[in-house]
Coordinates of C-alpha atoms and ligand atoms in Angstrom, one line a residue:
Chain A
M1 CA 0.0 -0.1 0.2
K2 CA 2.8 2.4 0.8
K3 CA 4.5 1.7 -2.1
T4 CA 1.5 1.8 -4.3
L5 CA 0.9 5.2 -2.1
A6 CA 4.8 6.6 -3.7
I7 CA 3.8 5.7 -7.2
V8 CA 0.9 7.4 -7.0
M9 CA 2.4 10.7 -5.2
V10 CA 5.7 11.3 -7.2
G11 CA 3.0 10.9 -10.9
I12 CA 0.9 13.7 -8.8
R13 CA 4.3 15.7 -8.7
Q14 CA 5.5 15.0 -12.4
M15 CA 2.1 16.2 -13.3
L16 CA 1.8 19.8 -11.9
A17 CA 5.2 19.9 -12.6
D18 CA 4.1 20.8 -16.0
P19 CA 2.1 23.2 -16.5
V20 CA 0.9 23.4 -19.9
Y21 CA -0.5 20.3 -19.5
I22 CA -2.2 21.0 -16.4
M23 CA -4.2 24.0 -18.7
F24 CA -4.9 20.8 -21.8
L25 CA -6.4 19.2 -18.9
I26 CA -8.1 21.6 -17.5
G27 CA -8.6 25.6 -19.4
L28 CA -9.3 23.9 -22.8
P29 CA -12.7 21.9 -21.4
I30 CA -13.7 24.9 -19.1
L31 CA -13.5 27.4 -22.4
M32 CA -15.7 24.6 -24.4
T33 CA -18.5 24.6 -21.3
W34 CA -18.6 28.1 -21.0
V35 CA -18.9 28.0 -25.2
M36 CA -22.0 25.3 -23.7
S37 CA -23.3 27.4 -22.0
F38 CA -24.5 29.4 -25.0
L39 CA -26.6 26.9 -25.9
P40 CA -30.4 27.1 -25.5
V41 CA -31.3 25.1 -22.4
E42 CA -35.1 23.4 -23.8
G43 CA -34.9 20.3 -25.1
G44 CA -31.7 18.9 -22.9
M45 CA -29.4 19.5 -25.9
Y46 CA -27.8 21.9 -23.4
E47 CA -27.3 18.5 -21.0
M48 CA -26.2 16.9 -24.0
A49 CA -23.2 18.9 -24.8
T50 CA -22.1 20.1 -22.1
L51 CA -21.9 16.2 -20.5
G52 CA -20.7 15.7 -24.1
V53 CA -17.8 17.3 -23.8
L54 CA -17.1 16.4 -19.8
V55 CA -17.4 12.5 -21.2
M56 CA -14.6 13.5 -24.3
F57 CA -12.3 15.3 -22.3
V58 CA -12.2 12.9 -19.5
A59 CA -12.0 9.8 -22.2
L60 CA -9.0 11.9 -24.2
N61 CA -7.6 13.0 -21.0
I62 CA -7.0 8.9 -19.6
I63 CA -6.3 7.6 -22.3
T64 CA -3.5 10.3 -23.1
S65 CA -2.3 10.4 -19.5
A66 CA -1.8 6.7 -18.9
G67 CA 0.1 6.3 -22.5
G68 CA 3.1 9.8 -21.2
Y69 CA 3.1 8.8 -18.4
I70 CA 4.1 5.0 -18.7
L71 CA 6.2 6.5 -22.2
E72 CA 8.1 8.9 -19.7
E73 CA 8.5 7.1 -17.5
K74 CA 10.1 4.1 -20.1
Q75 CA 12.1 6.5 -21.1
N76 CA 13.3 7.7 -18.3
G77 CA 14.3 4.0 -18.0
T78 CA 12.1 4.4 -14.1
W79 CA 9.3 2.2 -15.4
N80 CA 12.1 -0.8 -15.4
R81 CA 13.9 0.3 -12.0
I82 CA 10.4 0.1 -10.7
L83 CA 9.6 -3.6 -12.1
T84 CA 13.1 -4.8 -10.8
S85 CA 11.6 -3.7 -7.0
S86 CA 10.1 -6.1 -4.9
T87 CA 7.2 -3.9 -5.5
S88 CA 4.3 -6.3 -7.0
Y89 CA 2.9 -5.6 -10.3
W90 CA -0.6 -5.0 -8.7
N91 CA 0.7 -2.6 -6.5
I92 CA 2.2 -0.8 -9.4
M93 CA -0.1 -0.8 -11.5
A94 CA -2.7 0.1 -8.7
G95 CA -0.5 2.9 -8.3
Y96 CA -0.7 4.1 -12.0
F97 CA -4.3 3.8 -11.6
I98 CA -5.4 6.1 -8.7
K99 CA -3.0 8.4 -9.8
I100 CA -5.0 8.5 -13.5
F101 CA -8.0 7.8 -11.9
F102 CA -7.7 10.9 -8.8
M103 CA -6.8 13.3 -11.5
A104 CA -9.5 12.7 -14.2
F105 CA -12.4 12.7 -10.8
M106 CA -10.8 16.0 -10.0
Q107 CA -10.7 17.1 -13.6
A108 CA -14.5 15.8 -14.0
T109 CA -15.6 18.1 -10.6
I110 CA -14.0 21.1 -12.2
L111 CA -16.2 20.7 -15.1
L112 CA -19.4 20.4 -13.8
L113 CA -18.7 22.4 -10.8
S114 CA -17.6 25.6 -13.0
S115 CA -21.1 24.9 -15.7
K116 CA -23.3 25.0 -12.5
Y117 CA -21.1 28.2 -10.7
L118 CA -19.7 29.9 -13.4
F119 CA -21.7 29.5 -16.2
G120 CA -25.1 29.1 -14.4
A121 CA -26.5 25.6 -15.6
P122 CA -29.5 24.8 -14.2
W123 CA -29.4 21.7 -12.2
N124 CA -29.8 21.2 -9.2
Q125 CA -30.8 17.7 -8.5
G126 CA -29.2 14.5 -8.4
Y127 CA -25.2 15.3 -7.1
F128 CA -25.6 11.5 -5.4
E129 CA -26.0 10.0 -8.3
M130 CA -23.5 11.9 -10.1
I131 CA -20.8 11.0 -8.2
I132 CA -21.6 6.9 -8.7
V133 CA -21.8 7.9 -13.0
L134 CA -19.1 9.5 -12.7
I135 CA -16.8 7.1 -10.6
V136 CA -17.5 3.9 -12.7
Y137 CA -17.3 6.4 -15.5
I138 CA -13.6 6.5 -14.4
F139 CA -12.9 3.8 -13.5
A140 CA -13.8 2.4 -16.4
M141 CA -11.6 4.9 -18.4
T142 CA -9.2 4.1 -16.3
G143 CA -9.1 0.5 -17.1
L144 CA -9.2 0.9 -20.1
G145 CA -6.4 3.9 -21.1
L146 CA -3.7 1.4 -18.8
F147 CA -4.5 -1.4 -20.5
L148 CA -3.8 0.7 -24.0
A149 CA -0.6 2.3 -22.7
G150 CA 0.5 -1.6 -22.6
F151 CA 1.2 -1.7 -25.8
L152 CA 1.6 1.9 -27.2
K153 CA 5.3 2.9 -28.0
S154 CA 5.5 6.5 -29.4
Q155 CA 3.6 9.9 -28.5
G156 CA 2.1 9.4 -31.9
Q157 CA 0.3 6.2 -31.1
I158 CA -1.3 7.7 -28.3
Q159 CA -2.4 10.7 -30.0
A160 CA -3.9 8.3 -33.0
V161 CA -5.1 5.9 -30.3
A162 CA -6.6 8.4 -28.3
M163 CA -8.2 10.5 -31.3
A164 CA -9.8 7.1 -32.1
V165 CA -11.1 6.0 -28.2
V166 CA -12.2 9.4 -28.1
M167 CA -13.9 10.1 -31.6
I168 CA -15.9 6.1 -32.1
G169 CA -16.6 6.5 -28.9
T170 CA -18.1 9.6 -28.3
M171 CA -19.3 10.6 -31.8
L172 CA -20.5 7.4 -33.1
G173 CA -21.1 6.7 -29.7
G174 CA -24.5 8.8 -30.0
V175 CA -22.9 11.4 -27.4
F176 CA -23.5 15.0 -29.4
F177 CA -26.3 14.5 -31.2
P178 CA -28.5 12.0 -31.2
I179 CA -28.1 9.7 -33.9
E180 CA -31.6 8.4 -36.1
N181 CA -32.3 5.3 -37.3
P182 CA -28.5 3.8 -36.6
S183 CA -27.1 1.4 -38.4
T184 CA -26.2 -2.3 -36.5
V185 CA -22.4 -0.8 -36.0
I186 CA -23.6 2.4 -34.6
R187 CA -25.8 0.4 -32.2
V188 CA -23.1 -1.9 -31.4
I189 CA -20.7 0.7 -30.8
A190 CA -23.0 3.1 -28.9
S191 CA -23.8 -0.1 -26.7
I192 CA -20.0 -1.4 -25.5
S193 CA -18.8 2.4 -25.2
P194 CA -18.8 3.9 -22.1
Q195 CA -18.7 7.3 -23.0
S196 CA -22.5 6.5 -24.7
W197 CA -23.3 5.1 -21.4
A198 CA -22.1 7.5 -19.1
A199 CA -23.2 11.1 -21.4
N200 CA -26.3 9.1 -21.0
A201 CA -27.0 8.4 -17.2
L202 CA -25.3 12.1 -16.5
K203 CA -27.9 13.8 -19.0
E204 CA -31.3 11.5 -17.3
I205 CA -29.8 12.4 -14.2
L206 CA -29.7 15.4 -14.7
T207 CA -32.9 16.1 -16.6
V208 CA -35.2 13.5 -15.5
G209 CA -33.5 12.6 -11.7
V210 CA -33.8 9.2 -12.4
S211 CA -32.0 6.9 -9.6
L212 CA -30.0 4.7 -9.3
S213 CA -31.8 1.9 -9.2
S214 CA -32.5 2.4 -12.9
L215 CA -28.9 3.0 -13.6
L216 CA -27.6 -0.5 -12.8
T217 CA -27.0 -1.6 -16.6
P218 CA -24.5 0.9 -17.3
L219 CA -22.6 1.3 -13.7
I220 CA -22.5 -2.6 -13.7
W221 CA -21.5 -2.6 -17.8
M222 CA -19.3 0.1 -16.8
G223 CA -17.6 -1.8 -13.3
A224 CA -16.9 -5.3 -15.4
M225 CA -15.1 -3.5 -18.3
G226 CA -12.8 -1.3 -15.9
M227 CA -12.7 -4.6 -14.1
L228 CA -11.3 -6.7 -17.4
L229 CA -9.2 -4.1 -19.0
L230 CA -7.6 -3.7 -15.2
I231 CA -6.7 -7.3 -15.1
G232 CA -5.7 -7.7 -19.0
G233 CA -3.0 -4.9 -17.6
V234 CA -1.8 -6.3 -15.1
V235 CA -1.4 -9.8 -17.4
K236 CA -0.2 -8.1 -20.2
L237 CA 3.2 -7.1 -17.6
Q238 CA 3.4 -10.2 -15.9
M239 CA 3.6 -11.9 -19.4
E240 CA 6.1 -9.6 -21.0
G241 CA 9.4 -10.3 -21.6
Chain B
M1 CA 28.1 -19.6 -1.1
A2 CA 26.8 -18.5 -4.4
I3 CA 24.5 -15.8 -4.3
L4 CA 23.7 -15.8 -8.0
E5 CA 23.5 -18.9 -9.8
V6 CA 23.1 -19.2 -13.5
K7 CA 22.7 -22.2 -15.3
D8 CA 22.1 -22.6 -19.6
L9 CA 20.6 -19.4 -19.7
K10 CA 19.2 -18.7 -23.2
K11 CA 17.3 -15.7 -24.5
A12 CA 16.1 -15.4 -28.6
F13 CA 14.6 -11.4 -30.0
G14 CA 12.9 -13.2 -32.9
S15 CA 16.1 -15.0 -35.0
R16 CA 19.3 -13.8 -32.7
Q17 CA 20.5 -15.8 -30.2
A18 CA 21.4 -13.2 -27.5
V19 CA 21.9 -15.3 -24.3
N20 CA 23.1 -18.4 -26.0
G21 CA 23.4 -21.2 -22.9
A22 CA 25.5 -19.2 -20.2
S23 CA 25.7 -20.4 -17.4
F24 CA 28.1 -18.9 -14.1
S25 CA 28.2 -18.3 -10.2
V26 CA 28.4 -15.5 -8.3
R27 CA 29.5 -16.0 -4.7
E28 CA 28.6 -13.9 -1.7
G29 CA 31.1 -10.7 -1.4
E30 CA 32.8 -10.4 -4.4
I31 CA 32.9 -8.2 -7.2
F32 CA 32.2 -10.1 -9.9
G33 CA 32.9 -8.7 -13.5
L34 CA 31.1 -9.9 -16.4
L35 CA 33.3 -8.9 -19.7
G36 CA 32.3 -9.2 -23.3
P37 CA 32.5 -7.1 -26.4
N38 CA 29.4 -4.7 -28.1
G39 CA 26.6 -7.4 -27.9
A40 CA 27.6 -9.8 -26.7
G41 CA 24.7 -10.2 -23.9
K42 CA 25.7 -8.6 -21.1
S43 CA 22.3 -6.5 -20.8
T44 CA 20.4 -9.5 -22.1
T45 CA 22.0 -11.8 -18.9
L46 CA 21.0 -8.6 -16.8
S47 CA 17.6 -8.1 -17.3
L48 CA 16.5 -11.6 -16.6
V49 CA 18.8 -11.6 -13.8
C50 CA 16.2 -8.9 -12.9
G51 CA 13.5 -10.5 -13.5
L52 CA 13.0 -7.7 -16.2
L53 CA 13.1 -10.2 -18.8
K54 CA 11.8 -13.7 -19.1
A55 CA 14.5 -16.2 -20.5
N56 CA 12.9 -18.7 -23.0
A57 CA 15.4 -21.3 -21.2
G58 CA 17.7 -22.2 -18.3
K59 CA 17.4 -21.3 -14.5
I60 CA 18.7 -18.1 -12.2
L61 CA 18.8 -18.4 -8.9
I62 CA 19.2 -15.4 -6.4
D63 CA 20.2 -17.2 -3.0
G64 CA 18.0 -19.8 -4.1
W65 CA 14.9 -17.9 -5.1
D66 CA 14.1 -19.1 -8.5
I67 CA 13.4 -15.1 -10.2
A68 CA 10.8 -17.0 -12.2
K69 CA 9.0 -18.4 -9.1
D70 CA 9.7 -16.3 -6.0
G71 CA 10.6 -13.6 -8.4
V72 CA 9.1 -10.7 -4.9
K73 CA 12.1 -13.1 -3.0
A74 CA 14.7 -12.8 -5.4
K75 CA 14.8 -9.3 -6.5
N76 CA 14.2 -7.6 -3.0
L77 CA 17.2 -9.2 -2.5
I78 CA 18.9 -7.4 -6.1
G79 CA 19.7 -3.9 -6.3
I80 CA 20.6 -2.5 -10.3
V81 CA 22.4 0.5 -11.4
P82 CA 21.4 0.8 -15.2
Q83 CA 23.3 1.9 -17.6
E84 CA 21.4 5.3 -18.2
P85 CA 20.8 7.1 -15.3
A86 CA 16.7 5.5 -14.0
L87 CA 15.6 8.8 -11.8
Y88 CA 12.8 11.6 -12.1
P89 CA 14.4 14.4 -13.4
M90 CA 12.3 16.5 -11.7
L91 CA 12.4 15.4 -7.8
S92 CA 15.5 16.1 -5.9
A93 CA 18.4 13.8 -5.0
K94 CA 16.7 12.7 -1.4
A95 CA 13.1 12.7 -3.1
N96 CA 14.2 10.2 -5.6
L97 CA 16.2 7.5 -3.1
R98 CA 13.4 8.4 -0.9
F99 CA 10.6 7.2 -3.8
W100 CA 13.1 3.9 -4.6
G101 CA 13.8 3.1 -1.2
T102 CA 9.6 3.3 -0.5
I103 CA 9.4 0.9 -3.5
N104 CA 12.1 -1.4 -2.0
G105 CA 10.1 -1.9 1.3
L106 CA 11.6 0.7 3.8
N107 CA 9.3 1.7 6.5
S108 CA 10.1 6.2 7.1
D109 CA 11.4 4.8 10.0
E110 CA 14.7 3.7 7.8
L111 CA 14.1 5.9 4.7
E112 CA 15.6 9.4 5.9
K113 CA 19.1 6.7 8.1
A114 CA 19.4 5.1 4.6
V115 CA 19.0 8.0 2.2
N116 CA 21.6 9.4 4.2
D117 CA 24.0 7.2 4.3
V118 CA 24.0 6.2 0.5
L119 CA 24.8 10.0 -0.5
K120 CA 27.6 9.7 2.1
V121 CA 28.7 6.6 -0.4
V122 CA 28.6 8.0 -3.7
G123 CA 29.8 12.1 -2.2
L124 CA 26.3 14.2 -2.8
E125 CA 25.7 15.2 0.8
D126 CA 26.0 18.5 -0.2
R127 CA 24.3 18.2 -3.1
A128 CA 21.0 15.8 -1.7
E129 CA 18.4 19.2 -2.0
G130 CA 18.9 19.6 -5.7
K131 CA 17.0 18.4 -8.9
I132 CA 17.9 16.2 -10.3
S133 CA 17.5 17.9 -13.8
K134 CA 20.4 20.5 -12.6
F135 CA 22.8 17.5 -12.1
S136 CA 26.0 17.1 -14.3
G137 CA 25.7 13.5 -16.1
G138 CA 28.6 12.3 -13.4
M139 CA 26.1 13.2 -11.0
K140 CA 23.1 11.8 -11.8
R141 CA 25.0 8.6 -12.9
R142 CA 26.2 8.5 -8.9
L143 CA 22.9 9.2 -7.4
N144 CA 21.9 6.0 -9.7
I145 CA 24.3 4.2 -7.8
A146 CA 23.1 5.6 -4.8
A147 CA 19.9 4.5 -5.9
G148 CA 20.5 0.4 -6.4
L149 CA 22.2 0.5 -3.2
I150 CA 18.9 2.6 -1.7
H151 CA 17.6 -0.5 1.0
N152 CA 20.6 -1.9 1.3
P153 CA 20.3 -5.4 -1.2
R154 CA 23.1 -7.9 -1.3
L155 CA 23.4 -7.9 -5.0
L156 CA 24.2 -5.3 -6.7
I157 CA 23.7 -5.1 -10.6
M158 CA 26.0 -2.1 -12.3
D159 CA 25.5 -2.5 -16.0
E160 CA 28.3 -0.4 -17.7
P161 CA 28.6 2.0 -15.2
T162 CA 31.2 3.9 -17.0
V163 CA 30.3 4.1 -20.2
G164 CA 30.9 7.8 -21.5
I165 CA 31.7 10.0 -18.9
D166 CA 34.3 11.9 -18.0
P167 CA 37.4 10.9 -17.0
Q168 CA 37.4 12.8 -13.0
S169 CA 33.7 11.2 -12.7
R170 CA 35.1 7.0 -13.7
N171 CA 37.6 7.4 -12.1
H172 CA 35.0 8.7 -8.8
I173 CA 33.0 5.6 -9.8
L174 CA 35.1 3.4 -8.9
E175 CA 36.5 4.1 -6.7
T176 CA 32.9 3.9 -5.2
V177 CA 32.5 0.4 -6.7
K178 CA 36.3 -0.4 -4.4
N179 CA 34.3 0.5 -1.2
L180 CA 31.9 -1.3 -1.5
R181 CA 33.4 -3.9 -0.5
N182 CA 32.8 -2.8 3.3
R183 CA 29.5 -2.9 2.7
D184 CA 29.5 -6.6 3.0
I185 CA 27.2 -7.0 -0.4
T186 CA 27.7 -8.7 -3.3
V187 CA 29.0 -7.0 -6.9
I188 CA 28.1 -7.5 -10.4
Y189 CA 30.6 -5.3 -12.5
T190 CA 29.6 -5.1 -16.1
S191 CA 32.2 -3.2 -19.0
H192 CA 33.8 -3.9 -21.4
Y193 CA 36.9 -1.8 -20.6
V194 CA 39.5 -4.4 -19.1
E195 CA 40.8 -2.2 -16.7
E196 CA 38.5 -1.7 -15.4
V197 CA 37.7 -5.4 -14.5
E198 CA 41.1 -6.0 -13.2
Y199 CA 41.0 -3.3 -11.1
L200 CA 38.3 -3.8 -9.5
C201 CA 36.5 -7.4 -9.8
D202 CA 37.8 -10.5 -7.5
R203 CA 36.1 -12.9 -10.3
V204 CA 35.7 -12.6 -13.7
A205 CA 33.3 -14.1 -16.4
I206 CA 34.1 -13.5 -19.9
M207 CA 31.0 -13.3 -22.7
D208 CA 31.4 -13.7 -25.8
N209 CA 27.7 -14.8 -28.2
G210 CA 25.7 -14.9 -25.5
Q211 CA 27.8 -17.6 -24.0
I212 CA 30.4 -17.2 -21.0
I213 CA 33.4 -18.7 -22.7
S214 CA 36.0 -18.6 -19.3
E215 CA 35.3 -17.4 -15.6
G216 CA 38.0 -17.4 -12.4
T217 CA 39.2 -15.3 -10.4
L218 CA 41.9 -13.1 -12.2
S219 CA 44.7 -14.7 -11.5
E220 CA 43.6 -17.9 -13.2
L221 CA 42.0 -16.0 -15.8
L222 CA 45.2 -13.8 -16.3
E223 CA 47.5 -17.2 -15.8
Q224 CA 45.4 -19.0 -18.7
G225 CA 46.6 -16.1 -20.6
S226 CA 50.0 -16.3 -19.7
E227 CA 52.0 -18.2 -22.1
Y228 CA 51.0 -15.4 -24.2
Q229 CA 52.4 -11.6 -25.0
E230 CA 50.4 -9.8 -27.0
L231 CA 52.8 -7.0 -29.4
T232 CA 51.7 -4.3 -30.7
I233 CA 53.2 -2.7 -34.2
K234 CA 51.8 0.5 -35.2
L235 CA 52.4 0.7 -39.0
N236 CA 52.5 4.0 -41.2
S237 CA 51.2 1.9 -44.2
F238 CA 49.8 -1.3 -42.8
S239 CA 49.2 -4.3 -45.9
E240 CA 47.8 -7.9 -45.6
N241 CA 50.9 -9.1 -47.1
I242 CA 53.1 -8.1 -43.7
Q243 CA 49.9 -9.3 -41.9
S244 CA 50.6 -12.7 -43.6
S245 CA 53.9 -13.2 -43.3
I246 CA 53.8 -12.6 -39.9
Q247 CA 51.6 -15.2 -39.1
T248 CA 53.3 -17.5 -40.6
L249 CA 56.7 -16.6 -38.1
P250 CA 57.3 -19.6 -35.5
G251 CA 55.8 -18.7 -32.2
V252 CA 53.1 -16.2 -33.6
E253 CA 50.2 -18.3 -32.2
K254 CA 47.6 -15.0 -33.7
T255 CA 47.8 -12.0 -35.4
F256 CA 45.5 -9.2 -36.1
S257 CA 44.4 -5.8 -37.1
L258 CA 43.0 -2.8 -35.6
D259 CA 43.2 0.0 -37.6
E260 CA 46.9 1.1 -38.5
K261 CA 47.3 -0.9 -35.9
L262 CA 49.0 -5.2 -35.8
K263 CA 48.5 -6.7 -32.4
I264 CA 50.7 -10.1 -32.6
I265 CA 49.7 -12.9 -29.7
T266 CA 52.4 -14.6 -29.4
S267 CA 54.2 -17.2 -26.5
N268 CA 57.9 -15.6 -27.2
A269 CA 58.1 -11.5 -28.0
E270 CA 61.3 -11.3 -27.5
K271 CA 62.3 -13.4 -30.4
I272 CA 59.8 -12.4 -32.4
L273 CA 60.4 -8.9 -32.3
P274 CA 63.1 -8.5 -34.9
M275 CA 61.7 -10.8 -36.9
A276 CA 58.8 -9.2 -37.4
F277 CA 60.5 -5.8 -37.4
E278 CA 62.8 -7.7 -40.3
T279 CA 59.5 -9.3 -42.7
I280 CA 58.0 -4.9 -42.0
V281 CA 60.5 -3.2 -43.5
G282 CA 61.1 -6.0 -46.1
N283 CA 57.8 -5.6 -47.3
G284 CA 58.3 -1.5 -47.9
G285 CA 55.9 -1.2 -43.7
I286 CA 57.2 1.9 -41.7
V287 CA 57.3 1.2 -38.2
S288 CA 55.7 4.0 -36.1
E289 CA 55.5 2.4 -32.5
I290 CA 56.3 -0.6 -30.4
K291 CA 54.5 -2.4 -27.3
I292 CA 54.4 -5.1 -25.9
H293 CA 51.9 -6.5 -22.9
K294 CA 52.5 -8.3 -20.5
P295 CA 49.0 -10.9 -20.3
N296 CA 45.8 -8.9 -19.5
L297 CA 42.6 -10.6 -20.2
E298 CA 42.4 -8.2 -23.0
S299 CA 44.7 -10.7 -25.1
L300 CA 43.1 -14.1 -23.3
F301 CA 39.6 -12.5 -24.9
L302 CA 41.8 -12.6 -28.2
K303 CA 43.5 -15.4 -27.8
L304 CA 39.9 -17.7 -27.1
T305 CA 37.8 -15.2 -29.5
G306 CA 39.7 -14.5 -32.2
K307 CA 38.3 -10.6 -31.7
A308 CA 39.1 -8.1 -29.9
L309 CA 37.1 -6.4 -27.0
R310 CA 36.8 -3.0 -28.6
N311 CA 37.0 -1.9 -32.4
Ligands
LIG401 N1 15.3 -5.8 -26.6 C1 15.6 -6.1 -27.6 N2 15.1 -6.8 -29.2 C2 16.1 -7.6 -30.2 N3 17.3 -7.8 -30.0 C3 18.1 -7.1 -28.4 C4 16.8 -6.8 -28.1 N4 17.6 -6.7 -26.7 C5 19.5 -6.9 -26.8 N5 19.0 -7.6 -28.5 C6 20.2 -7.9 -29.2 O1 21.0 -8.9 -28.2 C7 22.4 -9.3 -28.8 C8 22.6 -9.0 -27.1 O2 22.5 -7.3 -26.9 P1 22.8 -6.9 -25.4 O3 22.0 -5.7 -25.2 O4 22.6 -7.2 -24.2 O5 25.3 -6.7 -25.3 P2 25.7 -6.1 -24.6 O6 27.3 -6.8 -24.3 O7 25.1 -5.6 -23.4 O8 26.8 -5.1 -25.7 P3 26.8 -3.4 -25.3 O9 28.1 -3.5 -25.0 O10 26.9 -2.8 -26.5 O11 25.9 -3.0 -24.0 C9 22.7 -7.7 -29.4 O12 23.1 -8.9 -30.7 C10 21.7 -6.6 -29.2 O13 20.5 -6.6 -30.8
LIG402 MG1 25.0 -3.4 -22.8

């Protein structure tokens, strides 16, 4: 546990040392959220756009930082040095997981708070449900990000994969605009994409006000996906070499 | 008692057999040299020993623990000093050492003492709070050693710690390693510098093409090569003719050409020298320098493989 925490702390210090990255993490999505606040509030369009931005930026951030962070460690040689320490692969993975999870959760919280308090979003219900959905969503995406990170060998690959995950999962998943008469492919994407599940769940919480028990399907799906990918990431680490 | 036992180790990358049946053992408390030319498979062997790579065949036992089965227990006994410094550049020396100590299982009581202790070993006490990114290359190397020592490992694995640094830092590192003798720690020191291995090591394994071609104490190995001396003649105009004529002289074991130099392995340099000289002059060659080396690991390596360690 101490070892895991040490990995988390070093990761956070590393992140804080890079102000440009923090701008990308917080500044850009806040700007987007602000622009979205000019959309008409009726008919759920505003929610769709704002939550779409949130879900998309969280996904982008998680995939790029999981990949980039591990790549940087590999280039530094610190990755190998951690692997040769007496820390188990589970503890190592948990360290990266917690760091990325924490960072993405901060980002999501800042975006939601700024929507409401800076840009006047008319939301006043479902905070608890929202937090649960966000936690489970970020859990799933972090699992995906770390799993993919094991395969990515360059900054270019990270960009490409992040773009693919974000575009496919968000756009085709119907996060920003409802897709009329979806083809089978699109329906399949929407039914696996955690972005799609999360955005729809968040929107329902904010507009209709549903309870957690009716969100069981998305929560279980995203939770299972995160868990499997996390296990996959550790297994990949054990098989390597 | 062997702290490290390596048996019939094999590792291939694709069709390239980087380690090809290497066996050697390292005894508790010694400084063990792993000497070999570029691409011999030294780094690969070390990566296998510290569990970063998985072997295709063979066994690695660290104090009896099989790295393939009891990885965490075995790794606990090892400290590594990678070829390139593996540190967090934006953290201070102290913060780095605290991190590597924690990762290797030190608790907070042990940590402060261990950090100060290893900083002293590498002579960086006064730079403890400095950021690594501001360190010179030599200082990074020294801190890299400190990070390998932080959890007081039984076996320290050093992969060419002096490659590409200035002579002063190099000397500092050699002294540091030599002084590790006072710490009851076993060291594996990889290098392709004969002088370093001869200066530091109690026992040496010579590696070539993924295999250990000779292993023993420094004096045993020197003894093995002792019937031979190495005669180096620097020529202004080298020709194949000269080399092949000298090769046929009685008492010449092997000849090699290296840059402008002709290296002759012989059992009797005094006798060969005038004959070689004559041959060279007779072929129109001009001699600019002559050296006779006493037997060293370089000449043993030449004798065993027909190759120079460095080229
Ligand atoms: N990850 C890898 N993938 C493919 N081939 C590799 C890999 N690592 C090493 N090799 C190959 O294996 C052989 C042994 O390499 P290794 O790095 O172990 O040699 P070395 O003795 O450490 O050499 P040097 O003195 O240059 O450090 C080389 O031919 C190298 O090209
Ligand atoms: Mg090497």
